[in-house]
Amino acid sequence: MTGHLVLVGLMGAGKTTVGQECARRLDRPFVDTDVEIERTAGHTVAEIFATEGEERFRARERDAVVEVCTRTEPLVVACGGGVILDPANREALRAAGTVVWLRAPAVELAARVGAGETRPLLADDPVGSLARLEREREPAYAAAAQVVVDTAGLAPTTVTERVLSAFAASEVRS
Ligand code: S3P
């Protein structure tokens, strides 16, 4: 059986860019949990945070993870950065396929996300916020992931190659 290829990591880790390229190369659909949430809610992630709060967003996120994990067609899934905070999400994703953690230093993540209002948790100090989130979430990413790909200084095409070869190796093992 072939499972999903699941990408986790902090905001700016490259989950969407690398995930879309992996999906193209594997000829699989690409699914982004944030996009699924936005479609179901009819609002953007920023709007959901502003009007419903983070807790309600996390509940929507859990629903999106459950939905994605029940799909039988093999997918490439990019997870919002906080998906791994919930142990049930971690377990469901690991059971549904191979979870790959795209890791990068906070300074580089901040440079990649740039300025903007789409990521409510970064507010006006992206480097500081990402450094704090990295410290807080490192154990959760480590617990979620079967594979770690260090992306520091690497172009998306190189990261894609590394993800795909790690994924192929993990599929052979399982
Ligand atoms: C979040 C990451 C975002 C989005 C939301 C919360 C987080 O997704 O789900 O703003 O808690 O790290 P990306 O990692 O795709 O930016």
mmCIF file of C-alpha atoms and ligand atoms in Angstrom:
data_model
loop_
_atom_site.group_PDB
_atom_site.id
_atom_site.type_symbol
_atom_site.label_atom_id
_atom_site.label_comp_id
_atom_site.label_asym_id
_atom_site.label_seq_id
_atom_site.Cartn_x
_atom_site.Cartn_y
_atom_site.Cartn_z
ATOM 1 C CA MET A 1 0.000 0.000 0.000
ATOM 2 C CA THR A 2 1.209 3.485 -0.789
ATOM 3 C CA GLY A 3 0.601 6.170 1.789
ATOM 4 C CA HIS A 4 0.435 9.929 1.660
ATOM 5 C CA LEU A 5 3.577 12.028 1.539
ATOM 6 C CA VAL A 6 3.006 14.502 4.375
ATOM 7 C CA LEU A 7 5.085 17.660 4.809
ATOM 8 C CA VAL A 8 5.306 19.387 8.179
ATOM 9 C CA GLY A 9 7.413 22.271 9.448
ATOM 10 C CA LEU A 10 7.196 25.867 10.504
ATOM 11 C CA MET A 11 5.779 28.651 8.369
ATOM 12 C CA GLY A 12 8.220 29.375 5.553
ATOM 13 C CA ALA A 13 9.671 25.852 5.567
ATOM 14 C CA GLY A 14 8.661 25.399 1.917
ATOM 15 C CA LYS A 15 5.821 22.906 2.443
ATOM 16 C CA THR A 16 3.651 24.401 -0.306
ATOM 17 C CA THR A 17 6.383 25.022 -2.895
ATOM 18 C CA VAL A 18 8.106 21.683 -2.330
ATOM 19 C CA GLY A 19 4.798 19.850 -1.862
ATOM 20 C CA GLN A 20 3.412 21.069 -5.188
ATOM 21 C CA GLU A 21 6.582 19.998 -6.974
ATOM 22 C CA CYS A 22 6.587 16.592 -5.247
ATOM 23 C CA ALA A 23 2.937 16.125 -6.254
ATOM 24 C CA ARG A 24 3.755 16.954 -9.854
ATOM 25 C CA ARG A 25 6.691 14.543 -9.903
ATOM 26 C CA LEU A 26 4.730 11.742 -8.201
ATOM 27 C CA ASP A 27 1.641 12.471 -10.293
ATOM 28 C CA ARG A 28 -0.522 12.781 -7.175
ATOM 29 C CA PRO A 29 -3.007 15.426 -6.056
ATOM 30 C CA PHE A 30 -1.643 18.136 -3.756
ATOM 31 C CA VAL A 31 -3.648 19.054 -0.671
ATOM 32 C CA ASP A 32 -2.910 21.908 1.739
ATOM 33 C CA THR A 33 -4.702 21.734 5.102
ATOM 34 C CA ASP A 34 -5.042 25.534 5.255
ATOM 35 C CA VAL A 35 -6.723 25.573 1.840
ATOM 36 C CA GLU A 36 -9.096 22.789 2.936
ATOM 37 C CA ILE A 37 -9.978 24.770 6.070
ATOM 38 C CA GLU A 38 -10.545 27.962 4.081
ATOM 39 C CA ARG A 39 -12.770 26.168 1.609
ATOM 40 C CA THR A 40 -14.903 24.556 4.313
ATOM 41 C CA ALA A 41 -15.135 27.740 6.383
ATOM 42 C CA GLY A 42 -15.580 30.116 3.477
ATOM 43 C CA HIS A 43 -13.023 32.415 5.145
ATOM 44 C CA THR A 44 -9.279 32.885 5.068
ATOM 45 C CA VAL A 45 -7.060 31.580 7.882
ATOM 46 C CA ALA A 46 -6.429 35.178 8.976
ATOM 47 C CA GLU A 47 -10.186 35.845 9.121
ATOM 48 C CA ILE A 48 -10.812 32.675 11.131
ATOM 49 C CA PHE A 49 -8.115 33.655 13.665
ATOM 50 C CA ALA A 50 -9.558 37.165 13.912
ATOM 51 C CA THR A 51 -13.230 36.253 14.248
ATOM 52 C CA GLU A 52 -13.239 32.778 15.853
ATOM 53 C CA GLY A 53 -9.852 32.632 17.596
ATOM 54 C CA GLU A 54 -7.005 30.148 17.469
ATOM 55 C CA GLU A 55 -8.799 27.416 19.408
ATOM 56 C CA ARG A 56 -11.613 27.212 16.876
ATOM 57 C CA PHE A 57 -9.043 27.289 14.065
ATOM 58 C CA ARG A 58 -7.280 24.287 15.660
ATOM 59 C CA ALA A 59 -10.599 22.411 15.796
ATOM 60 C CA ARG A 60 -11.132 23.112 12.092
ATOM 61 C CA GLU A 61 -7.569 21.956 11.493
ATOM 62 C CA ARG A 62 -8.226 18.648 13.297
ATOM 63 C CA ASP A 63 -11.271 18.094 11.068
ATOM 64 C CA ALA A 64 -9.167 18.782 7.973
ATOM 65 C CA VAL A 65 -6.501 16.284 9.096
ATOM 66 C CA VAL A 66 -9.083 13.579 9.735
ATOM 67 C CA GLU A 67 -10.637 14.208 6.329
ATOM 68 C CA VAL A 68 -7.306 14.090 4.494
ATOM 69 C CA CYS A 69 -6.214 10.939 6.331
ATOM 70 C CA THR A 70 -9.353 9.071 5.363
ATOM 71 C CA ARG A 71 -8.777 9.648 1.637
ATOM 72 C CA THR A 72 -7.590 6.451 0.020
ATOM 73 C CA GLU A 73 -6.006 8.046 -3.053
ATOM 74 C CA PRO A 74 -2.304 8.677 -2.337
ATOM 75 C CA LEU A 75 -1.736 12.403 -1.832
ATOM 76 C CA VAL A 76 0.968 14.920 -1.125
ATOM 77 C CA VAL A 77 -0.204 16.860 1.925
ATOM 78 C CA ALA A 78 1.201 20.176 3.154
ATOM 79 C CA CYS A 79 0.210 20.756 6.768
ATOM 80 C CA GLY A 80 -0.206 24.127 8.444
ATOM 81 C CA GLY A 81 2.717 24.726 10.801
ATOM 82 C CA GLY A 82 0.714 24.004 13.952
ATOM 83 C CA VAL A 83 -0.930 20.734 12.867
ATOM 84 C CA ILE A 84 1.672 18.688 14.765
ATOM 85 C CA LEU A 85 0.745 20.274 18.119
ATOM 86 C CA ASP A 86 -2.131 17.836 18.525
ATOM 87 C CA PRO A 87 -0.968 14.286 19.343
ATOM 88 C CA ALA A 88 -4.018 12.838 17.582
ATOM 89 C CA ASN A 89 -3.048 14.692 14.389
ATOM 90 C CA ARG A 90 0.509 13.356 14.653
ATOM 91 C CA GLU A 91 -0.715 9.818 15.068
ATOM 92 C CA ALA A 92 -3.247 10.042 12.228
ATOM 93 C CA LEU A 93 -0.702 11.499 9.800
ATOM 94 C CA ARG A 94 1.969 8.921 10.646
ATOM 95 C CA ALA A 95 -0.580 6.158 10.156
ATOM 96 C CA ALA A 96 -1.638 7.625 6.804
ATOM 97 C CA GLY A 97 1.825 7.754 5.261
ATOM 98 C CA THR A 98 5.305 9.205 5.638
ATOM 99 C CA VAL A 99 5.694 12.444 7.564
ATOM 100 C CA VAL A 100 8.634 14.592 6.466
ATOM 101 C CA TRP A 101 9.783 17.544 8.587
ATOM 102 C CA LEU A 102 11.251 20.389 6.536
ATOM 103 C CA ARG A 103 13.581 22.107 8.996
ATOM 104 C CA ALA A 104 15.277 25.497 8.628
ATOM 105 C CA PRO A 105 16.663 28.193 10.944
ATOM 106 C CA ALA A 106 14.219 30.920 12.049
ATOM 107 C CA VAL A 107 16.094 33.690 10.222
ATOM 108 C CA GLU A 108 15.785 31.847 6.944
ATOM 109 C CA LEU A 109 12.119 30.994 7.546
ATOM 110 C CA ALA A 110 11.375 34.651 8.243
ATOM 111 C CA ALA A 111 13.113 35.714 5.038
ATOM 112 C CA ARG A 112 11.030 33.201 3.080
ATOM 113 C CA VAL A 113 7.649 34.183 4.518
ATOM 114 C CA GLY A 114 8.386 37.883 4.190
ATOM 115 C CA ALA A 115 5.967 40.511 5.405
ATOM 116 C CA GLY A 116 2.223 40.110 5.118
ATOM 117 C CA GLU A 117 -1.025 39.663 6.923
ATOM 118 C CA THR A 118 -1.690 36.059 5.971
ATOM 119 C CA ARG A 119 0.059 34.547 9.008
ATOM 120 C CA PRO A 120 -1.563 35.813 12.186
ATOM 121 C CA LEU A 121 0.949 34.156 14.530
ATOM 122 C CA LEU A 122 3.908 36.102 13.154
ATOM 123 C CA ALA A 123 2.552 39.574 13.916
ATOM 124 C CA ASP A 124 5.226 42.237 13.569
ATOM 125 C CA ASP A 125 8.290 40.234 14.665
ATOM 126 C CA PRO A 126 8.608 37.261 12.277
ATOM 127 C CA VAL A 127 12.167 36.262 13.321
ATOM 128 C CA GLY A 128 11.404 36.436 17.045
ATOM 129 C CA SER A 129 8.058 34.661 16.658
ATOM 130 C CA LEU A 130 9.524 31.911 14.497
ATOM 131 C CA ALA A 131 12.474 31.405 16.884
ATOM 132 C CA ARG A 132 10.028 31.037 19.789
ATOM 133 C CA LEU A 133 7.754 28.678 17.836
ATOM 134 C CA GLU A 134 10.792 26.632 16.831
ATOM 135 C CA ARG A 135 11.805 26.180 20.497
ATOM 136 C CA GLU A 136 8.261 25.371 21.577
ATOM 137 C CA ARG A 137 7.435 23.016 18.738
ATOM 138 C CA GLU A 138 10.677 21.154 18.092
ATOM 139 C CA PRO A 139 9.636 18.122 20.218
ATOM 140 C CA ALA A 140 6.274 17.944 18.435
ATOM 141 C CA TYR A 141 7.856 18.039 14.972
ATOM 142 C CA ALA A 142 10.349 15.372 16.040
ATOM 143 C CA ALA A 143 7.511 13.207 17.364
ATOM 144 C CA ALA A 144 5.481 13.654 14.184
ATOM 145 C CA ALA A 145 8.159 13.023 11.595
ATOM 146 C CA GLN A 146 9.593 9.761 10.320
ATOM 147 C CA VAL A 147 12.028 11.747 8.142
ATOM 148 C CA VAL A 148 13.858 15.060 8.673
ATOM 149 C CA VAL A 149 15.115 17.106 5.727
ATOM 150 C CA ASP A 150 17.355 20.055 6.559
ATOM 151 C CA THR A 151 16.595 22.806 4.095
ATOM 152 C CA ALA A 152 18.977 25.541 5.292
ATOM 153 C CA GLY A 153 20.500 27.315 2.309
ATOM 154 C CA LEU A 154 18.927 24.910 -0.176
ATOM 155 C CA ALA A 155 16.863 25.792 -3.239
ATOM 156 C CA PRO A 156 13.364 24.255 -3.464
ATOM 157 C CA THR A 157 14.446 21.947 -6.301
ATOM 158 C CA THR A 158 17.193 20.433 -4.118
ATOM 159 C CA VAL A 159 14.810 20.067 -1.185
ATOM 160 C CA THR A 160 12.318 18.361 -3.501
ATOM 161 C CA GLU A 161 14.960 15.846 -4.614
ATOM 162 C CA ARG A 162 15.849 15.060 -0.997
ATOM 163 C CA VAL A 163 12.240 14.679 0.036
ATOM 164 C CA LEU A 164 11.462 12.389 -2.879
ATOM 165 C CA SER A 165 14.452 10.130 -2.281
ATOM 166 C CA ALA A 166 13.694 9.912 1.467
ATOM 167 C CA PHE A 167 10.077 9.161 0.631
ATOM 168 C CA ALA A 168 11.032 6.430 -1.845
ATOM 169 C CA ALA A 169 13.303 4.853 0.786
ATOM 170 C CA SER A 170 10.568 4.976 3.418
ATOM 171 C CA GLU A 171 8.055 3.394 1.055
ATOM 172 C CA VAL A 172 10.481 0.526 0.386
ATOM 173 C CA ARG A 173 10.881 -0.039 4.150
ATOM 174 C CA SER A 174 7.146 -0.011 4.968
HETATM 175 C C1 S3P B 1 0.233 28.277 11.526
HETATM 176 C C2 S3P B 1 0.729 28.097 10.262
HETATM 177 C C3 S3P B 1 -0.001 28.521 9.059
HETATM 178 C C4 S3P B 1 -1.505 28.537 9.322
HETATM 179 C C5 S3P B 1 -1.805 29.371 10.527
HETATM 180 C C6 S3P B 1 -1.112 28.846 11.787
HETATM 181 C C7 S3P B 1 1.035 27.810 12.702
HETATM 182 O O1 S3P B 1 0.256 27.620 7.988
HETATM 183 O O2 S3P B 1 -1.998 27.245 9.496
HETATM 184 O O3 S3P B 1 -1.435 30.699 10.262
HETATM 185 O O4 S3P B 1 0.472 27.659 13.811
HETATM 186 O O5 S3P B 1 2.242 27.565 12.522
HETATM 187 P P1 S3P B 1 1.654 27.595 7.151
HETATM 188 O O6 S3P B 1 2.642 26.841 7.990
HETATM 189 O O7 S3P B 1 1.285 26.852 5.912
HETATM 190 O O8 S3P B 1 2.036 28.995 6.896
#
